[in-house]
Coordinates of C-alpha atoms in Angstrom, one line a residue:
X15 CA 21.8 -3.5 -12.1
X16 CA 24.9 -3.5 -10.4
X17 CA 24.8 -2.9 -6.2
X18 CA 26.9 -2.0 -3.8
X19 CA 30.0 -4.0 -4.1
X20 CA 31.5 -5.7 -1.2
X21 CA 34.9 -3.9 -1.2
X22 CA 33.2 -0.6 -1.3
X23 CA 31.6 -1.1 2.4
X24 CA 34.5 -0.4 4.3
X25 CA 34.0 -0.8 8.2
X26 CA 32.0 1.5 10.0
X27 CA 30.3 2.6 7.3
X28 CA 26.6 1.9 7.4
X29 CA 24.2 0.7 4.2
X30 CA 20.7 0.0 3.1
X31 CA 19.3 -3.5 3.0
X32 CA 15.5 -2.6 3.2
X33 CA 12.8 0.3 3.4
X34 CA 9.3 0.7 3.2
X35 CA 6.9 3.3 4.5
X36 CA 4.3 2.6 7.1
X37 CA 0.5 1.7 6.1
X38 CA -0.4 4.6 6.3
X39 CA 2.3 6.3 5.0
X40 CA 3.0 8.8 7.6
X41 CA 6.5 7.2 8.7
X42 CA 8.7 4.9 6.8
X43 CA 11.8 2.6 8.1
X44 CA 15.1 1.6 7.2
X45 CA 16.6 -1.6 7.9
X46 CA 20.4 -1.5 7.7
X47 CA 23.5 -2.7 7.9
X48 CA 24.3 -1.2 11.6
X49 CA 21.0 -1.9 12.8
X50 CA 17.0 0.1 12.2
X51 CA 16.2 3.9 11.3
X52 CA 12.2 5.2 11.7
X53 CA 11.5 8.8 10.3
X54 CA 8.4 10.8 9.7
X55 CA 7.9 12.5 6.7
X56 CA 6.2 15.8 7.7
X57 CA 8.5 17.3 8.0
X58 CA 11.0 14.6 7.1
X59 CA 13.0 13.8 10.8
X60 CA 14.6 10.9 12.0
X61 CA 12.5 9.6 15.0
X62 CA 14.8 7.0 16.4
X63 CA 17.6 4.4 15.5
X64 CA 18.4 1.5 16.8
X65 CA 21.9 0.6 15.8
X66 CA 24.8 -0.5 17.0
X67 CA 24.1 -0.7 20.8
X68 CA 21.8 -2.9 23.1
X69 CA 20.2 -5.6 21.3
X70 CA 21.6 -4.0 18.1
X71 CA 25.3 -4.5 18.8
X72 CA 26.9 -6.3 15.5
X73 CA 23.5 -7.0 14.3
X74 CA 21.8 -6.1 10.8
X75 CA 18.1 -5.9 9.7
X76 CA 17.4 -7.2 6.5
X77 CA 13.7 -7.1 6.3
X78 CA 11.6 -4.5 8.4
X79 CA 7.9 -3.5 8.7
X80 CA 6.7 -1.6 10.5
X81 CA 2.9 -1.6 12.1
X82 CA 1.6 2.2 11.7
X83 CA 2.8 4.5 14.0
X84 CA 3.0 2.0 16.9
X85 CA 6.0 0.7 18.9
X86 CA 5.5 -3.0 17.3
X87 CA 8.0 -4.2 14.4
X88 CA 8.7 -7.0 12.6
X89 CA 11.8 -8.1 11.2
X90 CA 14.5 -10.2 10.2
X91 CA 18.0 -10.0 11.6
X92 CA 21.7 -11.5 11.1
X93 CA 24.1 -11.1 14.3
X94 CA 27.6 -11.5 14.1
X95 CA 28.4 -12.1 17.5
X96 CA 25.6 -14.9 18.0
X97 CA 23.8 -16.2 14.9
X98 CA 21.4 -18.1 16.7
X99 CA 19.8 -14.7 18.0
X100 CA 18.7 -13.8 14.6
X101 CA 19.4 -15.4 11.5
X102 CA 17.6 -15.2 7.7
X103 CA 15.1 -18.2 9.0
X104 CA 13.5 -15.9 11.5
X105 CA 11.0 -13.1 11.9
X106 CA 11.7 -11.7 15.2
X107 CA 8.9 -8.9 16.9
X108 CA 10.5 -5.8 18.5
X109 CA 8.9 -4.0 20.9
X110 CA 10.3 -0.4 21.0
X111 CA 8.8 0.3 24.1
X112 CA 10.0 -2.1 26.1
X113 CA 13.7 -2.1 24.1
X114 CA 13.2 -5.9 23.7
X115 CA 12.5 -8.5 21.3
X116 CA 8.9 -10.0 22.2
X117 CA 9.0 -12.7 19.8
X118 CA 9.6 -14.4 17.0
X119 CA 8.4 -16.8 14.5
X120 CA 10.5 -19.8 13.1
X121 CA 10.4 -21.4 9.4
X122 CA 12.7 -24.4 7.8
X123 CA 13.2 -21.9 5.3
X124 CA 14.9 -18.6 4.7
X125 CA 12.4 -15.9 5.3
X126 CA 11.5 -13.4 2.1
X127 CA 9.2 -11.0 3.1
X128 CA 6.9 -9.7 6.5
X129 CA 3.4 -8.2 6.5
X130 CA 1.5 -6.5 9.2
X131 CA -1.8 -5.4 10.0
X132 CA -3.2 -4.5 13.5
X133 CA -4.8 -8.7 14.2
X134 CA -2.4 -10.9 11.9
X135 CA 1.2 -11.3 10.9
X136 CA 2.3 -13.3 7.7
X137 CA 6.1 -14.8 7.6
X138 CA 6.6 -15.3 3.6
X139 CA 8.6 -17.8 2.7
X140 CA 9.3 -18.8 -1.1
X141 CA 6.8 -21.4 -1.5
X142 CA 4.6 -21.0 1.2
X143 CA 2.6 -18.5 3.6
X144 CA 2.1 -18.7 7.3
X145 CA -0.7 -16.6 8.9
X146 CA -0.1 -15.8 12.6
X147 CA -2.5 -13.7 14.6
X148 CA -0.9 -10.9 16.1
X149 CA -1.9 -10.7 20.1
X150 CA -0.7 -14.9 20.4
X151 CA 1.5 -15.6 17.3
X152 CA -0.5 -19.0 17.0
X153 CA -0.7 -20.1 13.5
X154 CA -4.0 -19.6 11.7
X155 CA -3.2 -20.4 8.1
X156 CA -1.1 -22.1 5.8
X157 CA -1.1 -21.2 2.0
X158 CA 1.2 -22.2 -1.2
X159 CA 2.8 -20.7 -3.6
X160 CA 4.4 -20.6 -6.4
X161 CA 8.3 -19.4 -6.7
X162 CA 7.8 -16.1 -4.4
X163 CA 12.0 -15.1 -4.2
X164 CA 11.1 -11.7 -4.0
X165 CA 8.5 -12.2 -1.2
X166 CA 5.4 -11.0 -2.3
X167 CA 2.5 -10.5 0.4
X168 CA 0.2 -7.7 0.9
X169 CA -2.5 -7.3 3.4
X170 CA -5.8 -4.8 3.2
X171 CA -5.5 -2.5 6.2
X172 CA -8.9 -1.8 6.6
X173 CA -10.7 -4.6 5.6
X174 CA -12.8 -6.8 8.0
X175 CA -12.2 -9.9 7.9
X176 CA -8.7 -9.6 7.0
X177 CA -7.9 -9.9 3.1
X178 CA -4.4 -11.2 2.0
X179 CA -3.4 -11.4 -1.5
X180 CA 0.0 -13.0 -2.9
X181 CA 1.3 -15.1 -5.9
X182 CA -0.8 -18.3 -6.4
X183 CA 0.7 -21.9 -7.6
X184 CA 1.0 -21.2 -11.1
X185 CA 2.5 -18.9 -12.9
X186 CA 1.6 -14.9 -12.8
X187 CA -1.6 -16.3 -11.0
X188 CA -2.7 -14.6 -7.7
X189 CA -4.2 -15.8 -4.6
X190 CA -6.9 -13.6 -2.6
X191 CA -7.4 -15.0 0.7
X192 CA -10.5 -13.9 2.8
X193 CA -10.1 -14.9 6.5
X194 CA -9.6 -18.0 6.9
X195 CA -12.5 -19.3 4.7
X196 CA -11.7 -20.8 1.6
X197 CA -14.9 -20.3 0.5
X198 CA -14.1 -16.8 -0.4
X199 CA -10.7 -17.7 -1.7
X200 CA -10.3 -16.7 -5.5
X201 CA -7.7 -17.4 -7.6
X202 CA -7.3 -16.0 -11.1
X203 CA -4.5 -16.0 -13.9
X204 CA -2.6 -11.9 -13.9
X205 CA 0.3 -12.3 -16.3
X206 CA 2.1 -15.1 -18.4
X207 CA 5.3 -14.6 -16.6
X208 CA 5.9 -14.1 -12.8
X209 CA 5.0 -11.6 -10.2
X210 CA 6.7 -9.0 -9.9
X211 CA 4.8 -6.4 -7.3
X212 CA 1.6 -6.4 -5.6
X213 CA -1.0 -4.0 -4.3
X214 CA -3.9 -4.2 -2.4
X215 CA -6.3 -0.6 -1.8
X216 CA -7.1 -0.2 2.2
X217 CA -10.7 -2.1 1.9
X218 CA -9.5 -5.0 0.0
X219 CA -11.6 -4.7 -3.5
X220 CA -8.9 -4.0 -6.0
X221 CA -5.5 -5.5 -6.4
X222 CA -2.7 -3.9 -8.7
X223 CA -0.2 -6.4 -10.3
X224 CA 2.5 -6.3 -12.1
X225 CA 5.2 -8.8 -14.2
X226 CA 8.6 -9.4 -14.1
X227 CA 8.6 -8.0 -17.7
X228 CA 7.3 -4.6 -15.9
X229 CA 5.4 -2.7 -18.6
X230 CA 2.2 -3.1 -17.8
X231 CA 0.3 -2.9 -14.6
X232 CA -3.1 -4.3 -14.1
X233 CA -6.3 -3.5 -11.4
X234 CA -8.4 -6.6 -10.6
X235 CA -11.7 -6.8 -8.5
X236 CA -10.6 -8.8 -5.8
X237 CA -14.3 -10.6 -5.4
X238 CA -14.2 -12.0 -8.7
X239 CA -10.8 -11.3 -10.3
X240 CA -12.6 -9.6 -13.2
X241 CA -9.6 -7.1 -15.0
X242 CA -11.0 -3.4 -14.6
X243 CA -7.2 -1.7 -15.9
X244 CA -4.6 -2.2 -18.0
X245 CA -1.7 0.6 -17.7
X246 CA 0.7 1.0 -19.8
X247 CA 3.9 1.8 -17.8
X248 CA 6.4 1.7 -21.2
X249 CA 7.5 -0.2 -24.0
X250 CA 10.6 -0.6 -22.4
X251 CA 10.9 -3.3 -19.6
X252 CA 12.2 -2.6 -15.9
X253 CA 11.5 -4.2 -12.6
X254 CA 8.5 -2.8 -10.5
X255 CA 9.9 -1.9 -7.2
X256 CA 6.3 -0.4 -5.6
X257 CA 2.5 -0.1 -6.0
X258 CA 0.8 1.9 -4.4
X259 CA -3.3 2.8 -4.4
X260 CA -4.3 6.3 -3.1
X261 CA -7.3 6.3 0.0
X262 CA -9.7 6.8 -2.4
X263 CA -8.2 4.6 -5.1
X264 CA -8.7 7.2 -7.8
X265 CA -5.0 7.2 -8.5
X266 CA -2.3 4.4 -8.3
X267 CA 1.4 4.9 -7.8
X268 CA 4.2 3.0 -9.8
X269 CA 8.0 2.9 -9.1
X270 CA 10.0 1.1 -10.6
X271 CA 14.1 0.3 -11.5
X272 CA 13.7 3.4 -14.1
X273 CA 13.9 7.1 -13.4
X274 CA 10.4 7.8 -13.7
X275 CA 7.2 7.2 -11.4
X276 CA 4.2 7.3 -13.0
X277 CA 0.5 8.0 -11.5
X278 CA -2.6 6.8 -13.1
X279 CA -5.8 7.9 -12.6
X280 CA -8.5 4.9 -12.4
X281 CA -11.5 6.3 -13.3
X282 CA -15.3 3.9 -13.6
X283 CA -16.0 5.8 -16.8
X284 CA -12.4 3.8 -19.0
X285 CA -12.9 0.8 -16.7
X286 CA -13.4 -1.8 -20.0
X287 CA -15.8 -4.5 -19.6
X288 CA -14.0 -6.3 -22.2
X289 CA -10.8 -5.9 -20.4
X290 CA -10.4 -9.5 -19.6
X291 CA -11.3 -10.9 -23.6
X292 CA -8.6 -8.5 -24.8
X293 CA -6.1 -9.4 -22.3
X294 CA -6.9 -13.0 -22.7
X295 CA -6.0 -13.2 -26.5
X296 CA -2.7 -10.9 -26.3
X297 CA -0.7 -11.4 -23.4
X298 CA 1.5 -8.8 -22.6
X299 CA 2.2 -7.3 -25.8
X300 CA 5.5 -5.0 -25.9
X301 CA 5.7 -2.7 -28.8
X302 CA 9.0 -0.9 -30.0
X303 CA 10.3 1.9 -27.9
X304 CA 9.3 4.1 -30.6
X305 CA 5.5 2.7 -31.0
X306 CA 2.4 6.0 -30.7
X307 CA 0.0 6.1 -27.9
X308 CA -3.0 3.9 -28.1
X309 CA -6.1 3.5 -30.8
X310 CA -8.5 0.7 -31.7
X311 CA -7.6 -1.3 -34.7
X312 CA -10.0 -3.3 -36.2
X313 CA -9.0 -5.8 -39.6
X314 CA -12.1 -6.8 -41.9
X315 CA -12.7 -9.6 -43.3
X316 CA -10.5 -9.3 -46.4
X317 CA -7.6 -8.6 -45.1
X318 CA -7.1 -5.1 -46.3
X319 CA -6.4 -1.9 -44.1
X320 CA -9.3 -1.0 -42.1
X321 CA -10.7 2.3 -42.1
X322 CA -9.1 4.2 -39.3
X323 CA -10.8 6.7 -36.7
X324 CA -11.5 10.1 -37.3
X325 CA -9.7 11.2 -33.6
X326 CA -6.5 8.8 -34.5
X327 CA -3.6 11.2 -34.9
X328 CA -1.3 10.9 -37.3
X329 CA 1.5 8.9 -36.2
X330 CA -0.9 5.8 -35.1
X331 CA -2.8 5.8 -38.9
X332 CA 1.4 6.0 -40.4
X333 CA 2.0 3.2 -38.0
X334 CA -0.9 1.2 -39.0
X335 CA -0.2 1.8 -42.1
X336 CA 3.3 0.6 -42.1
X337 CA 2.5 -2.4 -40.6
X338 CA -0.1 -3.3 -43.7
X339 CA 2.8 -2.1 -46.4
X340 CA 4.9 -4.8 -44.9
X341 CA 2.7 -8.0 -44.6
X342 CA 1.0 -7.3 -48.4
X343 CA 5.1 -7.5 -49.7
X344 CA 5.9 -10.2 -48.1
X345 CA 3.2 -12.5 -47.8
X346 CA 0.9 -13.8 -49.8
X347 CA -2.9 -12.9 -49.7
X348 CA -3.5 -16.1 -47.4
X349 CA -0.8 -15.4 -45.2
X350 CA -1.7 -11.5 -45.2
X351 CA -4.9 -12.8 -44.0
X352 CA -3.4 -14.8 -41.3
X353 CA -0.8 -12.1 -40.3
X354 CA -3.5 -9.5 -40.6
X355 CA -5.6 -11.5 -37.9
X356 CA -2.4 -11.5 -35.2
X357 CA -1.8 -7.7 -35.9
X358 CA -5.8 -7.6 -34.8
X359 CA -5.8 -9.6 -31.5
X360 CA -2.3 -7.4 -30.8
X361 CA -2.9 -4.0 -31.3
X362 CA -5.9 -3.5 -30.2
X363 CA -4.7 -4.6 -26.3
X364 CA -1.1 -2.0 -27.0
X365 CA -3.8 1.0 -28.1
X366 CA -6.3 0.6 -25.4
X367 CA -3.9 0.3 -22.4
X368 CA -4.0 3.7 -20.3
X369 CA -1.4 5.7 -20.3
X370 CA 0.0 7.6 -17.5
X371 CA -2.0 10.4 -16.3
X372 CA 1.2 12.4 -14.6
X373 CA 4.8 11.3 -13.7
X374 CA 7.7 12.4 -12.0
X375 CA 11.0 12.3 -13.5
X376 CA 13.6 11.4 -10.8
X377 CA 16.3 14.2 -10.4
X378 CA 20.2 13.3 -9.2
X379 CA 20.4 11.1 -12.3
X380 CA 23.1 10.1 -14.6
X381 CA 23.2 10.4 -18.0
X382 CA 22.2 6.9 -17.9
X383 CA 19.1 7.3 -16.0
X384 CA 20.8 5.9 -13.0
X385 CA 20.8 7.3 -9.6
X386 CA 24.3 9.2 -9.0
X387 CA 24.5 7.8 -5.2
X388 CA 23.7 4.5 -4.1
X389 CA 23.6 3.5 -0.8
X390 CA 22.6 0.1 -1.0
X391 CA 24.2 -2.8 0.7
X392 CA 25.5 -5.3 -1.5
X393 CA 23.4 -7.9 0.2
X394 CA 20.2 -5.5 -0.6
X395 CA 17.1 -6.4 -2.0
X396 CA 15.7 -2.7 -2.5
X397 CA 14.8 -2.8 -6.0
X398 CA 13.9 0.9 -6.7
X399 CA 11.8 3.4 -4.8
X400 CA 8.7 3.3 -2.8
X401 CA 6.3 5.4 -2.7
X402 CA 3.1 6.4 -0.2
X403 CA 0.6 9.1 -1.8
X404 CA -0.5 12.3 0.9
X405 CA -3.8 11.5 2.9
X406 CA -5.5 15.1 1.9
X407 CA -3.5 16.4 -0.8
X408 CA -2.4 15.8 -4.2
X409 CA 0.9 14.8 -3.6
X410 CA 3.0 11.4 -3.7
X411 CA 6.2 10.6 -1.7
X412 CA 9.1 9.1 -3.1
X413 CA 11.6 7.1 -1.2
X414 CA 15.1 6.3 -3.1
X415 CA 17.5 4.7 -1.9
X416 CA 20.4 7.1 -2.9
X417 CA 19.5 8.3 0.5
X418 CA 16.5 11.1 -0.8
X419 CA 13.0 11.1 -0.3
X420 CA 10.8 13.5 -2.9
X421 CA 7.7 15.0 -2.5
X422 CA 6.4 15.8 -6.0
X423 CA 2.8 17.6 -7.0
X424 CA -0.1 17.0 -9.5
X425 CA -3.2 18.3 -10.5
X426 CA -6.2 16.2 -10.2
X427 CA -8.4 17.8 -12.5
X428 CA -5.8 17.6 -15.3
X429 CA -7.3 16.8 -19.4
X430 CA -5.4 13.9 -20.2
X431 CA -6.2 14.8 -24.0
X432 CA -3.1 17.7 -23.5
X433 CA -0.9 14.6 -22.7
X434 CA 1.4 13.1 -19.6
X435 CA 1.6 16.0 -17.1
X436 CA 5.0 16.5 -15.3
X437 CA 4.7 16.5 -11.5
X438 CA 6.6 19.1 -9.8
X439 CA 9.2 18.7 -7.4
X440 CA 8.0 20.4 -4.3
X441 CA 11.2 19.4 -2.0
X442 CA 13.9 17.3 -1.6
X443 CA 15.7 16.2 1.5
X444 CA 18.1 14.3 2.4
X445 CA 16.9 11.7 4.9
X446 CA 20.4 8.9 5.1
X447 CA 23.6 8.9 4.2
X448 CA 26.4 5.7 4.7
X449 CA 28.7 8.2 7.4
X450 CA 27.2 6.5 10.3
X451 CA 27.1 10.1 12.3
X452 CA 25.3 11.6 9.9
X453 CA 21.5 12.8 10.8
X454 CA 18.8 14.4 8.7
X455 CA 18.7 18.2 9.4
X456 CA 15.2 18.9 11.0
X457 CA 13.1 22.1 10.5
X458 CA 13.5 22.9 14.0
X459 CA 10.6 21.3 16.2
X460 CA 11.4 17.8 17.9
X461 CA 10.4 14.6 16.2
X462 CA 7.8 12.5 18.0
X463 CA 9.5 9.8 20.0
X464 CA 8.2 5.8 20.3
X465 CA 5.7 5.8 22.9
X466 CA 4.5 9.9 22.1
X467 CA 5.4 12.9 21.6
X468 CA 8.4 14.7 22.7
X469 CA 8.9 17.3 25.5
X470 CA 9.0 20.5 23.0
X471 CA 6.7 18.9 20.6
X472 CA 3.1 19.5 22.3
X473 CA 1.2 19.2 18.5
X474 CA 3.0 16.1 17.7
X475 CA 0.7 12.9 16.3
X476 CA 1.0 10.7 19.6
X477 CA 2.2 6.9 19.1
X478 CA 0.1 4.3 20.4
X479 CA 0.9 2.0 22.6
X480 CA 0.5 -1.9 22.1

């Protein structure tokens, strides 16, 4: 997917290079090309920036996070005036409070990705993890990994001790790490091809992955790494850009490089005990774009078509039996037999997965399904949208990076025999734009400020102070 290009970043124009909401998704942050934006997202208000004066002046933010509604950050930063201030092997702590950097932690390596939680810090670098605790920044863990370009790290924000969960030393494998006892370390085998997001839910007992190939998401106990989901996203492959559990991990969120977001509902009741034995003996099977929603297949011993299900619908029984039609003219009965047994230990795994219980198709799109603004930086590594679900209703934020953020609707209580709901669009606004003067338009009241609430703002949600 093509970026931002160089020569359309003229001077003094300012551009994307990261985002992400808070943990708790009440506040998300920018990093940019000027400097670092914070907003809140009820109602959506810019709380502060920090570009392009003080410790800001010629100085961009490539990686950001952000440590709940606190005045502690973490990122990385380039400087154009004096690289060794900043620079892509550092993850420097800013301290809004004090308008200072506090800290900073150093690698050999360029730095990929930052996470947070309120007693440890982890600096990712591509083939290793450093653990720091927060309060000192002393060095508690080391852990490997496999290839990790895209910087994959996520920590449980509730859990006690802390859980952290990233890519492992093989291949699609992940690593949960419990504290720092390896006793309780598991490692298990997700995908056959690379990571390509990550998830943990607040406590620390499921972890949602997903592939490079992108079209199917999976939830794993974390104490075991038994496989309790298989989702289908699509046929069609694209690059997962966020997961995202809800507080009470009945529904998980998926972005990705497409124009849709899809929520599924994890419910105990189509949790499959077998999940793992099926998984194990397809892979990730991708079906034609054109391919019916899911039914159990099952081939006897003859090789001949099995009787199908009284609820299949029609398409999946024409499907089936297409797919018989062709391996009985061009095979033999042997190697009907044999082709027979692949189509069993496929389909099966393609039918079962669980589709999408709602999702949001993304308006200001082009014909193409691409976003009609982009305001990422050329030097980027936004990937698609993120996304942070609402604490007490049922509603799901979505961050874009063509400068929007969308807060679309569903119904819990939905029959998923009536099909894929469509989430509605309940607003829209506007929250960045490259014109470095511009600022999103409030509803009126003062955002909070770093440090608490604003003069004119008496019901404003205080900071706290660290």
């Amino acid at each position: 997917e093509a970026l931002a290009s160089s020569s359309r970043e003229p001077p003094g124009n300012v551009y994307l290079l990261s985002l992400g909401f808070n943990q708790d998704g009440s506040c998300f942050v920018a990093g940019t090309t000027a400097g670092f934006r914070v907003y809140a997202i009820s109602p959506v208000s810019e709380i502060h920036r920090r570009e392009n004066s003080a410790a800001f002046v010629h100085r961009s933010v490539s990686l950001v996070s952000m440590l709940f509604r606190t005045n502690i950050f973490a990122m990385v930063t380039v400087s154009d005036l004096d690289p060794s201030t900043g620079g892509p092997n550092k993850v420097q702590i800013w301290n809004d409070q004090t308008g200072k950097f506090a800290g900073e932690l150093r690698s050999r390596n360029e730095v990929k990705g930052v996470a947070l939680r309120k007693d440890i810090i982890a600096m990712v670098c591509e083939y290793a993890i450093y653990v720091y605790t927060l309060d000192k920044l002393r060095v508690i863990q080391h852990l490997t990994t496999n290839a990790n370009n895209r910087g994959l790290c996520v920590l449980a924000v509730a859990s006690d001790p802390w859980i952290l969960c990233c890519p492992g030393q093989s291949i699609g494998a992940v690593r949960v790490q419990v504290g720092q006892d390896d006793r309780q370390t598991r490692v298990f085998e997700a995908h056959q091809t690379a990571l390509a997001a990550l998830a943990l839910n607040a406590s620390g007992t499921l972890v949602a992955t997903a592939s490079e190939k992108g079209t199917v998401v999976k939830v794993f106990q974390t104490s075991d790494g038994q496989l309790l989901y298989r989702l289908r996203r699509s046929a069609r492959p694209a690059l997962i850009s966020c997961l995202i559990f809800r507080h009470d991990d009945r529904f998980l969120g998926v972005a990705s490089s497409s124009s849709t977001v899809h929520i599924f509902r994890l419910d105990q009741a189509t949790a499959r005990e077998d999940a793992g034995q099926e998984d194990r003996a397809s892979g990730e099977f991708s079906a034609s774009p054109g391919a019916s929603p899911a039914y159990t297949l099952a081939a006897d011993p003859a090789g001949s078509m099995p009787p199908l299900s009284p609820h299949m619908p029609a398409g999946i029984e024409q499907f089936a039996s297409q797919i018989h039609k062709a391996v009985t003219k061009i095979a033999s009965h042997t190697a009907a037999e044999t082709v027979s047994d692949v189509v069993k230990g496929v389909i099966p795994t393609y039918f079962n997965d669980l589709r999408s219980f709602a999702h949001f198709r993304m308006p200001d799109v082009d014909s193409n399904g691409q976003p009609t603004v982009d305001a990422r930086s050329s030097q980027t590594r936004i990937s698609g949208p993120q996304l942070a679900f609402h604490r007490t209703e049922p509603r799901l934020s979505v961050l874009h990076y063509n400068g929007m953020l969308y807060e679309c609707s569903f119904k819990p209580d939905h029959d998923p025999s009536l099909g894929t709901q469509e989430c509605g669009l309940r607003a829209a606004a506007t929250w960045f734009a490259v014109r470095p003067d511009f600022r999103v338009q409030g509803s009126g009241t003062s955002a909070t400020v770093a440090g608490g609430a604003g003069e004119d703002d008496k019901e404003a949600e205080e900071w706290q102070l660290l």
